[in-house]
Amino acid sequence: MQQLVLAAALLLADPSAGPAPLVSTAGTSYLTAVSIAADQPVKVSAVTGDYLYWQFPATAGQRPELAIDVALPAQGRTGDHAWTVEVFDGLRRRQACVGGEQSPVAETSATSVTLGCRLRQVRSWAEPWDGDPLPGTYYVRLSSTDLPEKDLGLPVEVSLKLTAPTGDTGADQGSLAAPLVPDNRPGKILTTPAPTVPAEPEEEYFAWVPDFSARWIWTASGGVLAALAGLIGFSWTRRRRV
């Protein structure tokens, strides 16, 4: 009895210690992606042909990993089904999966298909041209990419699990100014003006020639060269007198 009272007291003191609620929905685009957290159960009813979207936060040092199981209908299928899972960062850049079966194909007789994607470790900073994962919001898209047209609309059950173990936190050094989270507020007008980028001065290849006279100088030089070429050619081809 005392153990039960102690466990209840701990749950009241720390609500986050309890199990996360089940997520039973998914978005149909980036803007409607449903938020999930690590170790939170996800189970969604959908149909073949749907695009399912979720989003989750990731911090530096984590190695997010997705495990997805799709229960396929036992009847009504006429061919193989190809599925794929993709992960995008806050800038909508597709991140590479370094582990897991990202694009499996389920045979006609298969009753389920398993997908997985393990991302690279989230870095605390990166060069502007680099595509490494950075802290911020990540989007998951699950879809059936190739299947017979007659099989569109068949019911499926999707189970998803997200884990985010910590990797080598000393692998990189630095800090990111702000997480990569897009400003998605449909229907609202942003009053803050967009930052202006100063235009770079054009490189002047003929800075030593005045702008007004440059055309005339080149025209006159071309005329002189043409005249000299004509005189030389005439002297070479002229028939000499005996």
PDB file of C-alpha atoms in Angstrom:
ATOM      1  CA  MET A   1       0.000   0.000   0.000  1.00  0.00           C
ATOM      2  CA  GLN A   2       2.798   2.396   0.863  1.00  0.00           C
ATOM      3  CA  GLN A   3       4.474   1.678  -2.490  1.00  0.00           C
ATOM      4  CA  LEU A   4       1.277   2.550  -4.364  1.00  0.00           C
ATOM      5  CA  VAL A   5       0.920   5.800  -2.429  1.00  0.00           C
ATOM      6  CA  LEU A   6       4.573   6.654  -3.107  1.00  0.00           C
ATOM      7  CA  ALA A   7       4.181   5.972  -6.866  1.00  0.00           C
ATOM      8  CA  ALA A   8       1.072   8.146  -7.031  1.00  0.00           C
ATOM      9  CA  ALA A   9       2.857  10.946  -5.209  1.00  0.00           C
ATOM     10  CA  LEU A  10       5.746  10.791  -7.674  1.00  0.00           C
ATOM     11  CA  LEU A  11       3.369  11.001 -10.641  1.00  0.00           C
ATOM     12  CA  LEU A  12       1.625  14.029  -9.126  1.00  0.00           C
ATOM     13  CA  ALA A  13       4.936  15.712  -8.409  1.00  0.00           C
ATOM     14  CA  ASP A  14       6.287  15.066 -11.908  1.00  0.00           C
ATOM     15  CA  PRO A  15       3.518  14.766 -14.543  1.00  0.00           C
ATOM     16  CA  SER A  16       6.094  14.125 -17.275  1.00  0.00           C
ATOM     17  CA  ALA A  17       7.009  10.819 -15.617  1.00  0.00           C
ATOM     18  CA  GLY A  18       3.758   9.241 -16.823  1.00  0.00           C
ATOM     19  CA  PRO A  19       3.328   7.611 -20.239  1.00  0.00           C
ATOM     20  CA  ALA A  20       2.818   9.956 -23.177  1.00  0.00           C
ATOM     21  CA  PRO A  21      -0.684   9.965 -24.692  1.00  0.00           C
ATOM     22  CA  LEU A  22      -1.372   7.959 -27.829  1.00  0.00           C
ATOM     23  CA  VAL A  23      -1.304   9.909 -31.109  1.00  0.00           C
ATOM     24  CA  SER A  24      -4.046   8.688 -33.439  1.00  0.00           C
ATOM     25  CA  THR A  25      -3.915  11.321 -36.192  1.00  0.00           C
ATOM     26  CA  ALA A  26      -1.541  12.476 -38.922  1.00  0.00           C
ATOM     27  CA  GLY A  27      -1.333  15.563 -41.084  1.00  0.00           C
ATOM     28  CA  THR A  28      -1.709  15.726 -44.849  1.00  0.00           C
ATOM     29  CA  SER A  29       0.965  18.398 -45.467  1.00  0.00           C
ATOM     30  CA  TYR A  30       3.833  20.206 -43.784  1.00  0.00           C
ATOM     31  CA  LEU A  31       1.475  22.827 -42.351  1.00  0.00           C
ATOM     32  CA  THR A  32      -0.833  20.241 -40.775  1.00  0.00           C
ATOM     33  CA  ALA A  33       1.872  17.832 -39.548  1.00  0.00           C
ATOM     34  CA  VAL A  34       0.971  16.372 -36.134  1.00  0.00           C
ATOM     35  CA  SER A  35       3.522  16.887 -33.357  1.00  0.00           C
ATOM     36  CA  ILE A  36       5.002  13.793 -31.716  1.00  0.00           C
ATOM     37  CA  ALA A  37       7.695  13.247 -29.110  1.00  0.00           C
ATOM     38  CA  ALA A  38      10.302  10.598 -28.479  1.00  0.00           C
ATOM     39  CA  ASP A  39       8.912   7.308 -27.089  1.00  0.00           C
ATOM     40  CA  GLN A  40       5.342   8.513 -27.690  1.00  0.00           C
ATOM     41  CA  PRO A  41       3.115   5.798 -29.226  1.00  0.00           C
ATOM     42  CA  VAL A  42       1.581   6.595 -32.612  1.00  0.00           C
ATOM     43  CA  LYS A  43      -1.150   4.500 -34.230  1.00  0.00           C
ATOM     44  CA  VAL A  44      -3.102   5.884 -37.161  1.00  0.00           C
ATOM     45  CA  SER A  45      -5.804   4.473 -39.430  1.00  0.00           C
ATOM     46  CA  ALA A  46      -5.332   5.539 -43.056  1.00  0.00           C
ATOM     47  CA  VAL A  47      -5.796   4.318 -46.620  1.00  0.00           C
ATOM     48  CA  THR A  48      -3.330   3.538 -49.379  1.00  0.00           C
ATOM     49  CA  GLY A  49      -2.502   6.609 -51.409  1.00  0.00           C
ATOM     50  CA  ASP A  50      -2.498   8.980 -48.422  1.00  0.00           C
ATOM     51  CA  TYR A  51       0.487  11.131 -47.471  1.00  0.00           C
ATOM     52  CA  LEU A  52       0.949  11.119 -43.692  1.00  0.00           C
ATOM     53  CA  TYR A  53       2.963  13.862 -41.966  1.00  0.00           C
ATOM     54  CA  TRP A  54       4.325  14.169 -38.439  1.00  0.00           C
ATOM     55  CA  GLN A  55       6.811  16.576 -36.863  1.00  0.00           C
ATOM     56  CA  PHE A  56       9.162  16.305 -33.913  1.00  0.00           C
ATOM     57  CA  PRO A  57      11.842  18.492 -32.286  1.00  0.00           C
ATOM     58  CA  ALA A  58      15.490  17.474 -32.171  1.00  0.00           C
ATOM     59  CA  THR A  59      18.398  18.978 -30.243  1.00  0.00           C
ATOM     60  CA  ALA A  60      22.131  18.829 -30.766  1.00  0.00           C
ATOM     61  CA  GLY A  61      23.667  15.478 -29.929  1.00  0.00           C
ATOM     62  CA  GLN A  62      20.561  13.373 -30.605  1.00  0.00           C
ATOM     63  CA  ARG A  63      20.336  10.598 -33.208  1.00  0.00           C
ATOM     64  CA  PRO A  64      16.620  10.368 -34.086  1.00  0.00           C
ATOM     65  CA  GLU A  65      15.429   6.976 -35.274  1.00  0.00           C
ATOM     66  CA  LEU A  66      12.022   5.998 -36.656  1.00  0.00           C
ATOM     67  CA  ALA A  67      10.467   2.526 -36.664  1.00  0.00           C
ATOM     68  CA  ILE A  68       7.245   2.180 -38.663  1.00  0.00           C
ATOM     69  CA  ASP A  69       5.013  -0.826 -39.168  1.00  0.00           C
ATOM     70  CA  VAL A  70       2.162  -0.737 -41.704  1.00  0.00           C
ATOM     71  CA  ALA A  71      -0.530  -3.410 -41.407  1.00  0.00           C
ATOM     72  CA  LEU A  72      -1.795  -4.131 -44.930  1.00  0.00           C
ATOM     73  CA  PRO A  73      -5.290  -5.406 -45.788  1.00  0.00           C
ATOM     74  CA  ALA A  74      -5.550  -9.166 -46.073  1.00  0.00           C
ATOM     75  CA  GLN A  75      -8.026  -8.993 -48.957  1.00  0.00           C
ATOM     76  CA  GLY A  76      -8.516  -6.751 -51.958  1.00  0.00           C
ATOM     77  CA  ARG A  77      -4.884  -6.320 -52.995  1.00  0.00           C
ATOM     78  CA  THR A  78      -3.980  -6.973 -56.616  1.00  0.00           C
ATOM     79  CA  GLY A  79      -0.221  -6.384 -56.641  1.00  0.00           C
ATOM     80  CA  ASP A  80       2.907  -5.377 -54.772  1.00  0.00           C
ATOM     81  CA  HIS A  81       2.978  -2.181 -52.702  1.00  0.00           C
ATOM     82  CA  ALA A  82       6.064   0.049 -52.425  1.00  0.00           C
ATOM     83  CA  TRP A  83       6.297   2.303 -49.357  1.00  0.00           C
ATOM     84  CA  THR A  84       8.765   4.985 -48.363  1.00  0.00           C
ATOM     85  CA  VAL A  85       9.532   7.130 -45.320  1.00  0.00           C
ATOM     86  CA  GLU A  86      11.263  10.504 -45.697  1.00  0.00           C
ATOM     87  CA  VAL A  87      12.563  12.975 -43.119  1.00  0.00           C
ATOM     88  CA  PHE A  88      12.986  16.704 -43.778  1.00  0.00           C
ATOM     89  CA  ASP A  89      14.532  19.373 -41.565  1.00  0.00           C
ATOM     90  CA  GLY A  90      13.046  22.780 -40.769  1.00  0.00           C
ATOM     91  CA  LEU A  91      14.249  24.174 -44.099  1.00  0.00           C
ATOM     92  CA  ARG A  92      12.466  21.361 -45.965  1.00  0.00           C
ATOM     93  CA  ARG A  93      15.777  19.742 -46.892  1.00  0.00           C
ATOM     94  CA  ARG A  94      15.577  15.973 -47.174  1.00  0.00           C
ATOM     95  CA  GLN A  95      17.870  14.287 -44.686  1.00  0.00           C
ATOM     96  CA  ALA A  96      19.649  11.038 -45.527  1.00  0.00           C
ATOM     97  CA  CYS A  97      18.800   7.865 -43.625  1.00  0.00           C
ATOM     98  CA  VAL A  98      21.962   6.081 -42.486  1.00  0.00           C
ATOM     99  CA  GLY A  99      20.067   3.063 -41.175  1.00  0.00           C
ATOM    100  CA  GLY A 100      16.766   1.248 -41.549  1.00  0.00           C
ATOM    101  CA  GLU A 101      14.719   0.072 -44.519  1.00  0.00           C
ATOM    102  CA  GLN A 102      13.585   3.338 -46.035  1.00  0.00           C
ATOM    103  CA  SER A 103      11.793   2.089 -49.192  1.00  0.00           C
ATOM    104  CA  PRO A 104      10.649  -1.525 -48.841  1.00  0.00           C
ATOM    105  CA  VAL A 105       8.296  -3.371 -51.204  1.00  0.00           C
ATOM    106  CA  ALA A 106       5.496  -5.534 -49.805  1.00  0.00           C
ATOM    107  CA  GLU A 107       4.531  -8.521 -51.925  1.00  0.00           C
ATOM    108  CA  THR A 108       0.909  -9.212 -52.750  1.00  0.00           C
ATOM    109  CA  SER A 109       0.663 -11.905 -50.084  1.00  0.00           C
ATOM    110  CA  ALA A 110       2.362  -9.848 -47.333  1.00  0.00           C
ATOM    111  CA  THR A 111       0.220  -8.708 -44.413  1.00  0.00           C
ATOM    112  CA  SER A 112       2.564  -5.981 -43.177  1.00  0.00           C
ATOM    113  CA  VAL A 113       5.605  -3.950 -44.143  1.00  0.00           C
ATOM    114  CA  THR A 114       8.269  -2.503 -41.855  1.00  0.00           C
ATOM    115  CA  LEU A 115      10.097   0.767 -42.506  1.00  0.00           C
ATOM    116  CA  GLY A 116      12.879   2.516 -40.630  1.00  0.00           C
ATOM    117  CA  CYS A 117      15.072   5.589 -40.796  1.00  0.00           C
ATOM    118  CA  ARG A 118      17.979   6.547 -38.556  1.00  0.00           C
ATOM    119  CA  LEU A 119      19.271  10.076 -39.042  1.00  0.00           C
ATOM    120  CA  ARG A 120      22.785  11.292 -38.601  1.00  0.00           C
ATOM    121  CA  GLN A 121      23.609  12.887 -35.280  1.00  0.00           C
ATOM    122  CA  VAL A 122      22.166  16.371 -34.985  1.00  0.00           C
ATOM    123  CA  ARG A 123      24.989  18.891 -34.995  1.00  0.00           C
ATOM    124  CA  SER A 124      25.154  22.096 -32.986  1.00  0.00           C
ATOM    125  CA  TRP A 125      26.385  24.079 -36.003  1.00  0.00           C
ATOM    126  CA  ALA A 126      27.299  23.701 -39.665  1.00  0.00           C
ATOM    127  CA  GLU A 127      28.556  25.731 -42.579  1.00  0.00           C
ATOM    128  CA  PRO A 128      25.890  27.570 -44.660  1.00  0.00           C
ATOM    129  CA  TRP A 129      26.501  25.278 -47.627  1.00  0.00           C
ATOM    130  CA  ASP A 130      26.366  22.104 -45.544  1.00  0.00           C
ATOM    131  CA  GLY A 131      23.294  19.874 -45.355  1.00  0.00           C
ATOM    132  CA  ASP A 132      23.985  18.315 -41.948  1.00  0.00           C
ATOM    133  CA  PRO A 133      21.028  17.990 -39.535  1.00  0.00           C
ATOM    134  CA  LEU A 134      20.774  20.933 -37.152  1.00  0.00           C
ATOM    135  CA  PRO A 135      18.630  21.584 -34.049  1.00  0.00           C
ATOM    136  CA  GLY A 136      15.019  22.375 -34.851  1.00  0.00           C
ATOM    137  CA  THR A 137      11.826  20.804 -36.167  1.00  0.00           C
ATOM    138  CA  TYR A 138      11.899  17.709 -38.360  1.00  0.00           C
ATOM    139  CA  TYR A 139       9.100  16.430 -40.579  1.00  0.00           C
ATOM    140  CA  VAL A 140       8.278  12.783 -41.301  1.00  0.00           C
ATOM    141  CA  ARG A 141       6.401  11.820 -44.469  1.00  0.00           C
ATOM    142  CA  LEU A 142       5.069   8.295 -45.000  1.00  0.00           C
ATOM    143  CA  SER A 143       3.524   7.332 -48.329  1.00  0.00           C
ATOM    144  CA  SER A 144       2.826   4.408 -50.633  1.00  0.00           C
ATOM    145  CA  THR A 145       4.804   5.352 -53.717  1.00  0.00           C
ATOM    146  CA  ASP A 146       4.027   2.541 -56.155  1.00  0.00           C
ATOM    147  CA  LEU A 147       0.981   0.295 -56.168  1.00  0.00           C
ATOM    148  CA  PRO A 148      -1.766  -0.785 -58.604  1.00  0.00           C
ATOM    149  CA  GLU A 149      -4.408   1.838 -59.218  1.00  0.00           C
ATOM    150  CA  LYS A 150      -7.119  -0.607 -58.159  1.00  0.00           C
ATOM    151  CA  ASP A 151      -5.517  -0.813 -54.696  1.00  0.00           C
ATOM    152  CA  LEU A 152      -5.889   2.891 -53.927  1.00  0.00           C
ATOM    153  CA  GLY A 153      -8.116   3.544 -50.932  1.00  0.00           C
ATOM    154  CA  LEU A 154      -7.577   0.231 -49.135  1.00  0.00           C
ATOM    155  CA  PRO A 155      -7.484   0.585 -45.312  1.00  0.00           C
ATOM    156  CA  VAL A 156      -4.156   0.309 -43.474  1.00  0.00           C
ATOM    157  CA  GLU A 157      -2.989   0.651 -39.871  1.00  0.00           C
ATOM    158  CA  VAL A 158       0.226   2.599 -39.246  1.00  0.00           C
ATOM    159  CA  SER A 159       2.243   2.228 -36.045  1.00  0.00           C
ATOM    160  CA  LEU A 160       5.182   4.583 -35.533  1.00  0.00           C
ATOM    161  CA  LYS A 161       7.787   4.866 -32.798  1.00  0.00           C
ATOM    162  CA  LEU A 162      10.362   7.623 -32.453  1.00  0.00           C
ATOM    163  CA  THR A 163      13.481   7.304 -30.347  1.00  0.00           C
ATOM    164  CA  ALA A 164      16.173   9.946 -29.857  1.00  0.00           C
ATOM    165  CA  PRO A 165      19.246   8.494 -28.140  1.00  0.00           C
ATOM    166  CA  THR A 166      22.173  10.754 -27.354  1.00  0.00           C
ATOM    167  CA  GLY A 167      25.314  10.299 -29.425  1.00  0.00           C
ATOM    168  CA  ASP A 168      28.795  11.731 -29.089  1.00  0.00           C
ATOM    169  CA  THR A 169      28.167  15.248 -27.779  1.00  0.00           C
ATOM    170  CA  GLY A 170      31.855  16.159 -28.059  1.00  0.00           C
ATOM    171  CA  ALA A 171      32.076  15.451 -31.780  1.00  0.00           C
ATOM    172  CA  ASP A 172      31.523  19.081 -32.779  1.00  0.00           C
ATOM    173  CA  GLN A 173      31.809  22.429 -31.115  1.00  0.00           C
ATOM    174  CA  GLY A 174      29.780  25.575 -31.664  1.00  0.00           C
ATOM    175  CA  SER A 175      26.262  26.871 -31.270  1.00  0.00           C
ATOM    176  CA  LEU A 176      23.312  27.671 -33.521  1.00  0.00           C
ATOM    177  CA  ALA A 177      21.790  31.127 -33.237  1.00  0.00           C
ATOM    178  CA  ALA A 178      18.207  29.863 -33.535  1.00  0.00           C
ATOM    179  CA  PRO A 179      16.524  26.500 -34.238  1.00  0.00           C
ATOM    180  CA  LEU A 180      15.492  25.767 -37.819  1.00  0.00           C
ATOM    181  CA  VAL A 181      11.744  26.241 -37.364  1.00  0.00           C
ATOM    182  CA  PRO A 182       9.825  27.780 -40.294  1.00  0.00           C
ATOM    183  CA  ASP A 183       7.389  30.627 -39.609  1.00  0.00           C
ATOM    184  CA  ASN A 184       4.192  28.769 -40.573  1.00  0.00           C
ATOM    185  CA  ARG A 185       1.259  31.029 -39.727  1.00  0.00           C
ATOM    186  CA  PRO A 186      -1.266  30.706 -42.570  1.00  0.00           C
ATOM    187  CA  GLY A 187      -3.757  33.554 -42.793  1.00  0.00           C
ATOM    188  CA  LYS A 188      -1.549  36.046 -40.933  1.00  0.00           C
ATOM    189  CA  ILE A 189       0.411  38.869 -42.528  1.00  0.00           C
ATOM    190  CA  LEU A 190       3.936  39.357 -41.268  1.00  0.00           C
ATOM    191  CA  THR A 191       4.426  43.017 -40.386  1.00  0.00           C
ATOM    192  CA  THR A 192       8.179  42.745 -39.980  1.00  0.00           C
ATOM    193  CA  PRO A 193       9.829  43.845 -43.242  1.00  0.00           C
ATOM    194  CA  ALA A 194      12.085  41.374 -44.934  1.00  0.00           C
ATOM    195  CA  PRO A 195      15.801  42.069 -44.498  1.00  0.00           C
ATOM    196  CA  THR A 196      17.418  43.734 -47.446  1.00  0.00           C
ATOM    197  CA  VAL A 197      20.664  42.402 -48.847  1.00  0.00           C
ATOM    198  CA  PRO A 198      23.009  45.108 -50.138  1.00  0.00           C
ATOM    199  CA  ALA A 199      23.798  44.712 -53.791  1.00  0.00           C
ATOM    200  CA  GLU A 200      27.349  43.767 -54.579  1.00  0.00           C
ATOM    201  CA  PRO A 201      29.210  46.241 -56.793  1.00  0.00           C
ATOM    202  CA  GLU A 202      29.720  45.003 -60.308  1.00  0.00           C
ATOM    203  CA  GLU A 203      33.278  44.181 -61.229  1.00  0.00           C
ATOM    204  CA  GLU A 204      34.752  46.678 -63.631  1.00  0.00           C
ATOM    205  CA  TYR A 205      37.070  44.960 -66.075  1.00  0.00           C
ATOM    206  CA  PHE A 206      38.081  48.207 -67.802  1.00  0.00           C
ATOM    207  CA  ALA A 207      38.216  50.569 -64.863  1.00  0.00           C
ATOM    208  CA  TRP A 208      41.245  52.307 -66.423  1.00  0.00           C
ATOM    209  CA  VAL A 209      39.153  53.359 -69.457  1.00  0.00           C
ATOM    210  CA  PRO A 210      36.642  56.199 -68.976  1.00  0.00           C
ATOM    211  CA  ASP A 211      33.038  55.070 -69.477  1.00  0.00           C
ATOM    212  CA  PHE A 212      32.264  57.800 -72.005  1.00  0.00           C
ATOM    213  CA  SER A 213      35.201  57.163 -74.322  1.00  0.00           C
ATOM    214  CA  ALA A 214      35.704  53.413 -73.952  1.00  0.00           C
ATOM    215  CA  ARG A 215      33.517  52.558 -76.950  1.00  0.00           C
ATOM    216  CA  TRP A 216      35.226  55.090 -79.183  1.00  0.00           C
ATOM    217  CA  ILE A 217      38.699  53.931 -78.205  1.00  0.00           C
ATOM    218  CA  TRP A 218      37.943  50.318 -79.012  1.00  0.00           C
ATOM    219  CA  THR A 219      36.224  51.297 -82.267  1.00  0.00           C
ATOM    220  CA  ALA A 220      39.179  53.377 -83.404  1.00  0.00           C
ATOM    221  CA  SER A 221      41.659  50.676 -82.382  1.00  0.00           C
ATOM    222  CA  GLY A 222      39.697  48.104 -84.348  1.00  0.00           C
ATOM    223  CA  GLY A 223      39.683  50.367 -87.409  1.00  0.00           C
ATOM    224  CA  VAL A 224      43.442  50.897 -87.250  1.00  0.00           C
ATOM    225  CA  LEU A 225      44.087  47.160 -86.910  1.00  0.00           C
ATOM    226  CA  ALA A 226      41.813  46.439 -89.853  1.00  0.00           C
ATOM    227  CA  ALA A 227      43.624  49.010 -92.011  1.00  0.00           C
ATOM    228  CA  LEU A 228      47.029  47.585 -91.135  1.00  0.00           C
ATOM    229  CA  ALA A 229      45.816  44.062 -91.895  1.00  0.00           C
ATOM    230  CA  GLY A 230      44.550  45.269 -95.282  1.00  0.00           C
ATOM    231  CA  LEU A 231      47.839  46.952 -96.197  1.00  0.00           C
ATOM    232  CA  ILE A 232      49.866  43.902 -95.213  1.00  0.00           C
ATOM    233  CA  GLY A 233      47.606  41.602 -97.192  1.00  0.00           C
ATOM    234  CA  PHE A 234      47.765  43.872-100.243  1.00  0.00           C
ATOM    235  CA  SER A 235      51.575  43.956-100.117  1.00  0.00           C
ATOM    236  CA  TRP A 236      51.727  40.176 -99.999  1.00  0.00           C
ATOM    237  CA  THR A 237      49.332  39.556-102.872  1.00  0.00           C
ATOM    238  CA  ARG A 238      50.426  42.394-105.207  1.00  0.00           C
ATOM    239  CA  ARG A 239      51.966  41.180-108.463  1.00  0.00           C
ATOM    240  CA  ARG A 240      55.476  42.514-108.752  1.00  0.00           C
ATOM    241  CA  ARG A 241      56.722  44.065-112.047  1.00  0.00           C
ATOM    242  CA  VAL A 242      59.561  42.380-113.881  1.00  0.00           C
TER     243      VAL A 242
END
